mmCIF file of C-alpha atoms in Angstrom:
data_model
loop_
_atom_site.group_PDB
_atom_site.id
_atom_site.type_symbol
_atom_site.label_atom_id
_atom_site.label_comp_id
_atom_site.label_asym_id
_atom_site.label_seq_id
_atom_site.Cartn_x
_atom_site.Cartn_y
_atom_site.Cartn_z
ATOM 1 C CA MET A 1 -64.970 -143.548 -115.720
ATOM 2 C CA THR A 2 -62.555 -146.119 -114.426
ATOM 3 C CA THR A 3 -59.209 -145.345 -112.909
ATOM 4 C CA THR A 4 -57.183 -146.117 -115.995
ATOM 5 C CA SER A 5 -59.546 -143.705 -118.743
ATOM 6 C CA LEU A 6 -59.379 -141.091 -115.419
ATOM 7 C CA ARG A 7 -55.566 -141.177 -115.919
ATOM 8 C CA THR A 8 -55.959 -140.894 -119.486
ATOM 9 C CA GLU A 9 -57.834 -137.928 -119.484
ATOM 10 C CA ARG A 10 -55.690 -136.607 -117.414
ATOM 11 C CA LEU A 11 -52.754 -137.121 -119.544
ATOM 12 C CA ARG A 12 -54.340 -135.796 -122.567
ATOM 13 C CA GLN A 13 -55.364 -132.254 -120.841
ATOM 14 C CA ALA A 14 -52.111 -131.883 -119.178
ATOM 15 C CA ILE A 15 -50.379 -132.682 -122.548
ATOM 16 C CA ARG A 16 -53.166 -130.069 -124.084
ATOM 17 C CA GLU A 17 -52.243 -127.495 -121.625
ATOM 18 C CA ARG A 18 -48.751 -127.763 -122.563
ATOM 19 C CA VAL A 19 -48.937 -127.275 -126.221
ATOM 20 C CA SER A 20 -51.482 -124.081 -125.083
ATOM 21 C CA ARG A 21 -48.426 -122.577 -123.375
ATOM 22 C CA ALA A 22 -46.324 -122.960 -126.600
ATOM 23 C CA LEU A 23 -48.385 -121.039 -128.471
ATOM 24 C CA PRO A 24 -48.976 -117.369 -128.670
ATOM 25 C CA ALA A 25 -52.307 -116.040 -126.650
ATOM 26 C CA GLY A 26 -53.685 -114.592 -129.085
ATOM 27 C CA GLU A 27 -55.982 -111.291 -128.356
ATOM 28 C CA ARG A 28 -54.169 -111.568 -124.860
ATOM 29 C CA GLU A 29 -50.786 -111.168 -125.983
ATOM 30 C CA SER A 30 -49.591 -108.232 -127.605
ATOM 31 C CA THR A 31 -48.853 -108.231 -131.426
ATOM 32 C CA GLY A 32 -46.975 -104.743 -132.050
ATOM 33 C CA GLY A 33 -47.724 -103.516 -135.407
ATOM 34 C CA HIS A 34 -49.681 -100.183 -136.942
ATOM 35 C CA GLY A 35 -53.094 -100.228 -138.243
ATOM 36 C CA ALA A 36 -54.726 -102.971 -140.109
ATOM 37 C CA ASN A 37 -51.520 -105.130 -139.507
ATOM 38 C CA GLN A 38 -52.546 -105.538 -135.903
ATOM 39 C CA THR A 39 -55.690 -107.004 -136.869
ATOM 40 C CA GLU A 40 -53.929 -109.475 -139.161
ATOM 41 C CA LEU A 41 -51.394 -110.657 -136.670
ATOM 42 C CA ARG A 42 -54.020 -111.421 -133.895
ATOM 43 C CA ARG A 43 -55.698 -113.560 -136.880
ATOM 44 C CA PHE A 44 -52.005 -115.118 -137.752
ATOM 45 C CA LYS A 45 -52.111 -116.182 -134.062
ATOM 46 C CA ARG A 46 -55.229 -117.670 -133.959
ATOM 47 C CA LEU A 47 -54.998 -119.421 -136.922
ATOM 48 C CA LEU A 48 -51.797 -121.144 -135.013
ATOM 49 C CA HIS A 49 -54.041 -122.534 -132.833
ATOM 50 C CA VAL A 50 -56.442 -124.149 -135.499
ATOM 51 C CA TYR A 51 -54.723 -127.614 -136.360
ATOM 52 C CA PRO A 52 -53.591 -128.393 -132.794
ATOM 53 C CA GLU A 53 -57.014 -127.433 -131.486
ATOM 54 C CA ARG A 54 -58.039 -130.582 -133.607
ATOM 55 C CA VAL A 55 -56.017 -133.516 -132.275
ATOM 56 C CA GLY A 56 -57.812 -136.744 -130.983
ATOM 57 C CA LYS A 57 -56.247 -138.672 -128.442
ATOM 58 C CA TYR A 58 -53.051 -136.778 -128.382
ATOM 59 C CA LEU A 59 -51.915 -140.329 -128.938
ATOM 60 C CA ARG A 60 -47.852 -139.112 -129.588
ATOM 61 C CA GLY A 61 -48.101 -137.463 -126.681
ATOM 62 C CA GLN A 62 -49.545 -139.873 -124.396
ATOM 63 C CA VAL A 63 -46.724 -142.450 -126.035
ATOM 64 C CA VAL A 64 -43.918 -139.970 -124.936
ATOM 65 C CA TYR A 65 -45.199 -139.471 -121.827
ATOM 66 C CA LEU A 66 -46.299 -143.290 -120.930
ATOM 67 C CA SER A 67 -42.536 -144.321 -122.403
ATOM 68 C CA ALA A 68 -40.928 -142.108 -120.113
ATOM 69 C CA THR A 69 -42.811 -143.145 -116.940
ATOM 70 C CA ALA A 70 -42.254 -146.731 -117.669
ATOM 71 C CA HIS A 71 -38.886 -146.085 -118.286
ATOM 72 C CA GLY A 72 -38.559 -144.186 -115.058
ATOM 73 C CA ALA A 73 -38.243 -140.619 -116.116
ATOM 74 C CA ASN A 74 -38.747 -138.172 -112.855
ATOM 75 C CA ASN A 75 -38.750 -134.701 -114.794
ATOM 76 C CA ASP A 76 -42.421 -134.231 -115.376
ATOM 77 C CA ASP A 77 -41.972 -130.446 -117.223
ATOM 78 C CA ALA A 78 -39.468 -132.116 -119.514
ATOM 79 C CA THR A 79 -41.520 -135.131 -120.447
ATOM 80 C CA LEU A 80 -44.903 -133.004 -120.743
ATOM 81 C CA THR A 81 -42.225 -130.529 -122.819
ATOM 82 C CA VAL A 82 -41.390 -133.323 -125.259
ATOM 83 C CA ALA A 83 -44.868 -134.581 -125.402
ATOM 84 C CA ALA A 84 -45.951 -131.284 -126.229
ATOM 85 C CA ALA A 85 -43.688 -130.888 -129.172
ATOM 86 C CA ILE A 86 -44.261 -134.054 -130.663
ATOM 87 C CA GLU A 87 -48.142 -132.895 -130.841
ATOM 88 C CA LEU A 88 -46.547 -129.404 -132.939
ATOM 89 C CA PHE A 89 -44.801 -131.553 -135.323
ATOM 90 C CA GLN A 90 -47.673 -133.477 -136.025
ATOM 91 C CA ALA A 91 -50.172 -130.335 -136.275
ATOM 92 C CA TRP A 92 -47.404 -128.722 -138.682
ATOM 93 C CA VAL A 93 -47.397 -131.933 -140.530
ATOM 94 C CA LEU A 94 -50.798 -132.434 -140.825
ATOM 95 C CA ILE A 95 -51.467 -128.481 -142.812
ATOM 96 C CA HIS A 96 -48.133 -129.208 -145.250
ATOM 97 C CA ASP A 97 -49.734 -132.858 -145.917
ATOM 98 C CA ASP A 98 -53.274 -131.442 -146.389
ATOM 99 C CA ILE A 99 -51.912 -128.809 -148.812
ATOM 100 C CA GLU A 100 -49.878 -131.566 -150.896
ATOM 101 C CA ASP A 101 -52.594 -134.190 -150.924
ATOM 102 C CA ASP A 102 -55.278 -131.169 -151.693
ATOM 103 C CA SER A 103 -57.261 -132.681 -148.742
ATOM 104 C CA GLU A 104 -61.085 -131.530 -148.340
ATOM 105 C CA THR A 105 -61.590 -131.688 -145.203
ATOM 106 C CA ARG A 106 -59.230 -132.591 -141.499
ATOM 107 C CA ARG A 107 -61.183 -134.180 -138.211
ATOM 108 C CA GLY A 108 -64.467 -133.162 -140.158
ATOM 109 C CA LEU A 109 -64.166 -129.678 -140.692
ATOM 110 C CA PRO A 110 -62.141 -127.832 -143.712
ATOM 111 C CA ALA A 111 -58.535 -128.049 -144.128
ATOM 112 C CA LEU A 112 -56.775 -125.361 -143.115
ATOM 113 C CA HIS A 113 -55.703 -124.452 -146.950
ATOM 114 C CA ARG A 114 -59.326 -124.847 -148.093
ATOM 115 C CA GLU A 115 -60.591 -121.974 -145.417
ATOM 116 C CA VAL A 116 -57.779 -119.678 -145.904
ATOM 117 C CA GLY A 117 -55.720 -120.416 -149.215
ATOM 118 C CA MET A 118 -52.306 -122.342 -149.635
ATOM 119 C CA PRO A 119 -50.004 -119.569 -148.833
ATOM 120 C CA ILE A 120 -51.082 -118.566 -145.726
ATOM 121 C CA ALA A 121 -51.941 -121.935 -144.596
ATOM 122 C CA LEU A 122 -48.383 -123.017 -145.428
ATOM 123 C CA ASN A 123 -46.968 -120.151 -143.312
ATOM 124 C CA VAL A 124 -48.911 -121.370 -140.354
ATOM 125 C CA GLY A 125 -47.070 -124.606 -140.962
ATOM 126 C CA ASP A 126 -43.912 -123.051 -140.710
ATOM 127 C CA ALA A 127 -44.569 -121.195 -137.725
ATOM 128 C CA LEU A 128 -45.689 -123.833 -136.135
ATOM 129 C CA HIS A 129 -42.373 -125.953 -137.265
ATOM 130 C CA VAL A 130 -40.215 -122.944 -135.480
ATOM 131 C CA ARG A 131 -42.348 -123.131 -132.381
ATOM 132 C CA MET A 132 -41.699 -127.204 -132.373
ATOM 133 C CA TRP A 133 -38.128 -126.276 -132.312
ATOM 134 C CA ARG A 134 -38.262 -123.486 -129.903
ATOM 135 C CA LEU A 135 -40.362 -125.813 -127.342
ATOM 136 C CA LEU A 136 -37.451 -128.304 -127.494
ATOM 137 C CA LEU A 137 -34.591 -125.917 -126.912
ATOM 138 C CA GLU A 138 -35.996 -125.243 -123.306
ATOM 139 C CA LEU A 139 -34.759 -128.561 -122.796
ATOM 140 C CA LEU A 140 -31.315 -127.394 -122.653
ATOM 141 C CA PRO A 141 -31.370 -125.688 -119.328
ATOM 142 C CA SER A 142 -33.807 -127.756 -117.714
ATOM 143 C CA CYS A 143 -32.123 -131.282 -118.693
ATOM 144 C CA PRO A 144 -28.689 -130.800 -119.913
ATOM 145 C CA ARG A 145 -27.689 -134.291 -120.461
ATOM 146 C CA GLN A 146 -30.586 -135.259 -122.375
ATOM 147 C CA ALA A 147 -31.521 -132.502 -124.211
ATOM 148 C CA PRO A 148 -28.919 -133.167 -127.456
ATOM 149 C CA GLY A 149 -29.875 -136.491 -127.456
ATOM 150 C CA ILE A 150 -33.596 -135.953 -128.214
ATOM 151 C CA ILE A 151 -33.308 -133.113 -130.295
ATOM 152 C CA ASP A 152 -30.879 -135.221 -132.355
ATOM 153 C CA GLU A 153 -33.696 -137.970 -132.111
ATOM 154 C CA PHE A 154 -36.682 -135.194 -133.094
ATOM 155 C CA GLY A 155 -34.348 -134.423 -136.565
ATOM 156 C CA ALA A 156 -33.948 -138.009 -137.219
ATOM 157 C CA MET A 157 -37.598 -138.748 -137.196
ATOM 158 C CA ILE A 158 -38.543 -135.697 -139.351
ATOM 159 C CA GLU A 159 -35.704 -136.715 -142.108
ATOM 160 C CA LEU A 160 -37.535 -140.405 -141.851
ATOM 161 C CA THR A 161 -40.920 -138.816 -142.125
ATOM 162 C CA ALA A 162 -40.011 -136.601 -145.355
ATOM 163 C CA GLU A 163 -38.245 -139.474 -146.857
ATOM 164 C CA GLY A 164 -41.244 -141.728 -146.257
ATOM 165 C CA GLN A 165 -43.646 -138.425 -147.626
ATOM 166 C CA HIS A 166 -41.291 -138.598 -150.745
ATOM 167 C CA LEU A 167 -42.271 -141.771 -151.738
ATOM 168 C CA ASP A 168 -46.446 -141.176 -151.044
ATOM 169 C CA LEU A 169 -45.877 -138.069 -153.534
ATOM 170 C CA ALA A 170 -43.437 -139.572 -156.059
ATOM 171 C CA TYR A 171 -45.833 -142.262 -156.528
ATOM 172 C CA LEU A 172 -48.753 -140.014 -157.678
ATOM 173 C CA ASP A 173 -46.165 -137.727 -159.328
ATOM 174 C CA ALA A 174 -44.783 -140.275 -161.756
ATOM 175 C CA GLY A 175 -48.299 -141.367 -161.924
ATOM 176 C CA ARG A 176 -47.343 -145.022 -160.419
ATOM 177 C CA VAL A 177 -50.402 -147.827 -159.892
ATOM 178 C CA ASP A 178 -48.285 -150.572 -159.545
ATOM 179 C CA VAL A 179 -47.135 -149.712 -156.297
ATOM 180 C CA SER A 180 -46.092 -153.350 -154.599
ATOM 181 C CA GLU A 181 -47.191 -154.541 -151.345
ATOM 182 C CA ALA A 182 -43.427 -154.410 -150.162
ATOM 183 C CA GLU A 183 -42.844 -150.866 -151.104
ATOM 184 C CA TYR A 184 -46.068 -149.379 -149.117
ATOM 185 C CA LEU A 185 -44.722 -151.111 -146.389
ATOM 186 C CA ASP A 186 -41.193 -149.118 -146.743
ATOM 187 C CA MET A 187 -43.087 -145.901 -147.498
ATOM 188 C CA VAL A 188 -45.416 -146.274 -144.161
ATOM 189 C CA ALA A 189 -42.316 -147.475 -142.155
ATOM 190 C CA ARG A 190 -40.164 -144.645 -142.590
ATOM 191 C CA LYS A 191 -43.727 -142.147 -142.283
ATOM 192 C CA THR A 192 -46.255 -142.987 -139.734
ATOM 193 C CA ALA A 193 -44.538 -145.587 -138.111
ATOM 194 C CA GLN A 194 -41.777 -142.894 -137.644
ATOM 195 C CA TYR A 195 -43.089 -140.385 -135.891
ATOM 196 C CA THR A 196 -46.100 -141.999 -134.104
ATOM 197 C CA VAL A 197 -44.420 -145.208 -132.613
ATOM 198 C CA VAL A 198 -40.753 -145.537 -133.205
ATOM 199 C CA ALA A 199 -39.679 -142.026 -132.099
ATOM 200 C CA PRO A 200 -42.226 -141.586 -129.112
ATOM 201 C CA LEU A 201 -40.923 -144.846 -127.676
ATOM 202 C CA ARG A 202 -37.087 -144.132 -127.887
ATOM 203 C CA LEU A 203 -37.914 -140.495 -126.477
ATOM 204 C CA GLY A 204 -39.578 -141.791 -123.511
ATOM 205 C CA ALA A 205 -36.528 -143.523 -122.659
ATOM 206 C CA MET A 206 -34.025 -140.809 -123.663
ATOM 207 C CA LEU A 207 -36.171 -139.061 -121.148
ATOM 208 C CA ALA A 208 -35.315 -141.085 -118.433
ATOM 209 C CA GLY A 209 -31.585 -141.094 -119.196
ATOM 210 C CA ARG A 210 -31.513 -144.492 -121.063
ATOM 211 C CA GLU A 211 -30.135 -145.502 -123.989
ATOM 212 C CA PRO A 212 -33.598 -147.240 -125.999
ATOM 213 C CA ASP A 213 -33.771 -150.642 -126.021
ATOM 214 C CA GLU A 214 -33.150 -152.265 -129.487
ATOM 215 C CA ALA A 215 -36.639 -153.913 -129.803
ATOM 216 C CA LEU A 216 -38.456 -150.705 -129.410
ATOM 217 C CA THR A 217 -37.318 -149.547 -133.087
ATOM 218 C CA PRO A 218 -39.110 -152.992 -134.455
ATOM 219 C CA ALA A 219 -41.894 -152.812 -132.001
ATOM 220 C CA GLY A 220 -42.838 -149.204 -132.578
ATOM 221 C CA ARG A 221 -42.175 -149.877 -136.668
ATOM 222 C CA GLU A 222 -44.777 -153.039 -136.331
ATOM 223 C CA LEU A 223 -47.078 -151.038 -134.506
ATOM 224 C CA GLY A 224 -47.313 -148.245 -136.818
ATOM 225 C CA VAL A 225 -47.479 -149.807 -139.806
ATOM 226 C CA ALA A 226 -50.511 -151.722 -138.251
ATOM 227 C CA PHE A 227 -51.946 -147.991 -137.625
ATOM 228 C CA GLN A 228 -51.615 -146.602 -140.812
ATOM 229 C CA ILE A 229 -53.230 -149.975 -142.856
ATOM 230 C CA ARG A 230 -56.207 -149.804 -139.984
ATOM 231 C CA ASP A 231 -56.300 -146.337 -140.764
ATOM 232 C CA ASP A 232 -56.444 -146.933 -144.462
ATOM 233 C CA VAL A 233 -59.063 -149.274 -144.195
ATOM 234 C CA LEU A 234 -61.269 -147.140 -141.810
ATOM 235 C CA ASN A 235 -60.923 -144.585 -144.907
ATOM 236 C CA LEU A 236 -62.703 -147.144 -147.026
ATOM 237 C CA ARG A 237 -65.309 -148.707 -144.660
ATOM 238 C CA ARG A 238 -69.074 -147.189 -145.430
ATOM 239 C CA ARG A 239 -69.951 -145.626 -142.343
ATOM 240 C CA PRO A 240 -73.690 -144.598 -140.940
ATOM 241 C CA ALA A 241 -72.436 -141.559 -139.488
ATOM 242 C CA ALA A 242 -70.150 -138.801 -140.688
ATOM 243 C CA ASP A 243 -69.202 -137.693 -137.287
ATOM 244 C CA ASP A 244 -68.013 -141.114 -135.389
ATOM 245 C CA GLY A 245 -64.699 -139.846 -134.419
ATOM 246 C CA TYR A 246 -62.667 -140.455 -137.420
ATOM 247 C CA GLY A 247 -60.653 -137.771 -138.873
ATOM 248 C CA LYS A 248 -60.712 -138.088 -142.431
ATOM 249 C CA GLU A 249 -63.170 -137.591 -145.230
ATOM 250 C CA PHE A 250 -65.040 -141.161 -146.291
ATOM 251 C CA ALA A 251 -62.608 -142.261 -149.043
ATOM 252 C CA GLY A 252 -60.720 -139.339 -149.400
ATOM 253 C CA ASP A 253 -57.732 -141.694 -150.232
ATOM 254 C CA LEU A 254 -59.371 -143.030 -153.328
ATOM 255 C CA TYR A 255 -60.187 -139.449 -154.145
ATOM 256 C CA GLU A 256 -56.380 -138.366 -153.626
ATOM 257 C CA GLY A 257 -55.481 -141.406 -155.655
ATOM 258 C CA LYS A 258 -53.567 -142.866 -152.467
ATOM 259 C CA ARG A 259 -51.385 -146.086 -153.211
ATOM 260 C CA THR A 260 -52.289 -148.020 -150.174
ATOM 261 C CA LEU A 261 -51.744 -151.990 -148.913
ATOM 262 C CA ILE A 262 -55.789 -152.028 -149.992
ATOM 263 C CA LEU A 263 -55.088 -151.461 -153.773
ATOM 264 C CA ALA A 264 -52.050 -153.022 -154.496
ATOM 265 C CA HIS A 265 -53.937 -155.994 -152.663
ATOM 266 C CA MET A 266 -56.854 -155.429 -155.354
ATOM 267 C CA LEU A 267 -54.600 -154.844 -158.433
ATOM 268 C CA ALA A 268 -52.374 -158.016 -157.792
ATOM 269 C CA ALA A 269 -56.198 -159.940 -157.133
ATOM 270 C CA ALA A 270 -57.762 -158.570 -160.361
ATOM 271 C CA ASP A 271 -58.368 -159.412 -163.713
ATOM 272 C CA ALA A 272 -56.183 -157.553 -167.360
ATOM 273 C CA GLU A 273 -59.526 -155.821 -167.750
ATOM 274 C CA GLN A 274 -60.167 -155.042 -164.211
ATOM 275 C CA ARG A 275 -56.677 -153.694 -163.801
ATOM 276 C CA ALA A 276 -56.519 -151.683 -167.177
ATOM 277 C CA VAL A 277 -60.292 -149.740 -165.435
ATOM 278 C CA ALA A 278 -58.328 -149.583 -161.994
ATOM 279 C CA HIS A 279 -55.624 -148.016 -163.606
ATOM 280 C CA GLU A 280 -57.408 -145.379 -165.987
ATOM 281 C CA LEU A 281 -59.282 -144.115 -162.852
ATOM 282 C CA LEU A 282 -55.968 -143.958 -160.523
ATOM 283 C CA ARG A 283 -53.768 -142.154 -162.852
ATOM 284 C CA LYS A 284 -56.587 -138.934 -163.247
ATOM 285 C CA GLU A 285 -56.046 -136.180 -161.546
ATOM 286 C CA ARG A 286 -57.771 -135.532 -158.169
ATOM 287 C CA GLY A 287 -60.397 -132.859 -159.773
ATOM 288 C CA GLU A 288 -61.274 -135.117 -162.385
ATOM 289 C CA ARG A 289 -62.074 -137.947 -160.204
ATOM 290 C CA THR A 290 -65.456 -138.584 -159.816
ATOM 291 C CA ALA A 291 -67.682 -140.002 -157.293
ATOM 292 C CA GLN A 292 -68.533 -142.603 -160.090
ATOM 293 C CA ASP A 293 -65.331 -143.249 -160.203
ATOM 294 C CA VAL A 294 -64.373 -144.076 -156.726
ATOM 295 C CA LYS A 295 -67.530 -146.069 -156.131
ATOM 296 C CA VAL A 296 -66.341 -148.347 -159.301
ATOM 297 C CA LEU A 297 -62.919 -148.844 -157.403
ATOM 298 C CA LEU A 298 -64.571 -149.281 -153.925
ATOM 299 C CA ASP A 299 -66.293 -152.626 -155.664
ATOM 300 C CA LEU A 300 -63.282 -153.687 -157.053
ATOM 301 C CA ILE A 301 -61.506 -153.594 -153.284
ATOM 302 C CA GLU A 302 -64.887 -155.439 -152.135
ATOM 303 C CA GLN A 303 -64.846 -157.815 -154.818
ATOM 304 C CA HIS A 304 -61.397 -159.172 -154.024
ATOM 305 C CA GLY A 305 -61.915 -158.955 -150.496
ATOM 306 C CA SER A 306 -58.740 -156.200 -150.162
ATOM 307 C CA LEU A 307 -60.100 -154.617 -146.705
ATOM 308 C CA GLU A 308 -60.343 -157.838 -145.056
ATOM 309 C CA TYR A 309 -56.334 -158.847 -146.610
ATOM 310 C CA ALA A 310 -55.317 -155.595 -145.281
ATOM 311 C CA GLN A 311 -56.881 -156.409 -141.941
ATOM 312 C CA GLY A 312 -55.265 -159.411 -141.452
ATOM 313 C CA VAL A 313 -51.817 -158.048 -142.243
ATOM 314 C CA ALA A 314 -52.537 -155.386 -139.339
ATOM 315 C CA ALA A 315 -53.628 -157.538 -136.994
ATOM 316 C CA ASP A 316 -50.170 -159.730 -137.794
ATOM 317 C CA LYS A 317 -48.389 -156.753 -137.498
ATOM 318 C CA ALA A 318 -49.911 -155.801 -133.948
ATOM 319 C CA ASN A 319 -49.351 -159.202 -132.926
ATOM 320 C CA ASN A 320 -45.421 -159.027 -133.400
ATOM 321 C CA GLY A 321 -45.234 -155.464 -132.644
ATOM 322 C CA LEU A 322 -46.911 -155.785 -129.250
ATOM 323 C CA GLY A 323 -44.927 -158.747 -128.338
ATOM 324 C CA LEU A 324 -41.644 -156.921 -128.728
ATOM 325 C CA LEU A 325 -43.198 -154.109 -127.062
ATOM 326 C CA ALA A 326 -43.414 -156.440 -124.212
ATOM 327 C CA GLU A 327 -39.909 -157.774 -124.907
ATOM 328 C CA ALA A 328 -38.216 -154.058 -124.451
ATOM 329 C CA LEU A 329 -40.385 -153.458 -121.396
ATOM 330 C CA ALA A 330 -39.496 -156.303 -119.486
ATOM 331 C CA GLY A 331 -38.052 -155.185 -115.651
ATOM 332 C CA VAL A 332 -38.537 -151.281 -116.386
ATOM 333 C CA PRO A 333 -39.314 -149.657 -113.365
ATOM 334 C CA GLY A 334 -42.321 -148.267 -114.269
ATOM 335 C CA TRP A 335 -44.572 -151.136 -114.684
ATOM 336 C CA ALA A 336 -47.852 -149.368 -114.466
ATOM 337 C CA ALA A 337 -47.073 -146.917 -116.874
ATOM 338 C CA ALA A 338 -45.909 -149.744 -119.089
ATOM 339 C CA GLY A 339 -48.881 -151.321 -118.890
ATOM 340 C CA ASP A 340 -50.903 -148.372 -119.917
ATOM 341 C CA LEU A 341 -48.682 -147.939 -122.678
ATOM 342 C CA GLY A 342 -49.207 -151.567 -124.115
ATOM 343 C CA THR A 343 -52.976 -150.962 -123.938
ATOM 344 C CA LEU A 344 -52.410 -148.064 -125.774
ATOM 345 C CA LEU A 345 -50.808 -149.212 -128.157
ATOM 346 C CA ALA A 346 -52.653 -152.328 -128.491
ATOM 347 C CA ASP A 347 -55.986 -150.418 -128.746
ATOM 348 C CA VAL A 348 -54.857 -147.607 -132.007
ATOM 349 C CA ALA A 349 -53.137 -150.818 -133.888
ATOM 350 C CA GLU A 350 -56.256 -152.734 -133.612
ATOM 351 C CA ARG A 351 -59.084 -149.914 -133.491
ATOM 352 C CA GLU A 352 -62.176 -149.740 -134.967
ATOM 353 C CA HIS A 353 -62.646 -146.014 -135.441
#
């Protein structure tokens, strides 16, 4: 194991432990209640751990921590608290997202609402949302100068994420198939890019008591959009093994009818007859869309080179974002952490799994 990978694994473990401490200890924590209620409350507390324990790289928490260290933060406990809070945000958002998309799986296992039903899964997501805010409120006594700005940044992040999610859901609700490339890019810039890269970069600077460099926002937006486009491509790439580290079901985006850059390109390149077929298939409800329907869409995507086009857009955005990030981090005191941060974001923006 290289020195860098060892540092990365230690950081992941530190964030993982901080997340765990923010959640109830299940069997070891008194539940109160009477009779059968005690059993159910223990089950509830166990369910709070399900999605936090399904995370992969703790990407968002790592970006917070490395950005904070790069900017010169010296309160490790506060930095880990914010890193853990953004991972709790990711956990409850994914529970809600899986419900809204009626997803089948999450990281190779059944989505929570498939295991316990939508009402219970929704309640678990709400409880994790509360745990996130309670964790952030711990900053008030430990770093009172930075805490208000950090809490406000979280609020702004959640609002923009909700806007992006609304657009994503509204496309489906309205049966819109003609979502343009520009509309897609605006949607993911508000949604994925904001909570995956933009806010984590800015939160790191705030933890160091610095005003975030203006270049961090466009850098994070470009890198976050590149990340989402790569995610869309990976979802449609035929893979030899089901368990390859990718967190979603193969072609789940097509089964769900998600509007992506890939579909926007395919529909723009297709002839009138092909567009009519694709429109008909994409307007179906998820439960009505068959494996054969998905195969037809995949064949059209392959025929028109839409995966390759999306990869090219992602590569351009990754390059732009990394250039802006280097500009924003020029002269920061934590040069080693800045290097690790650049490497991490280059890896996720250009990832193949």
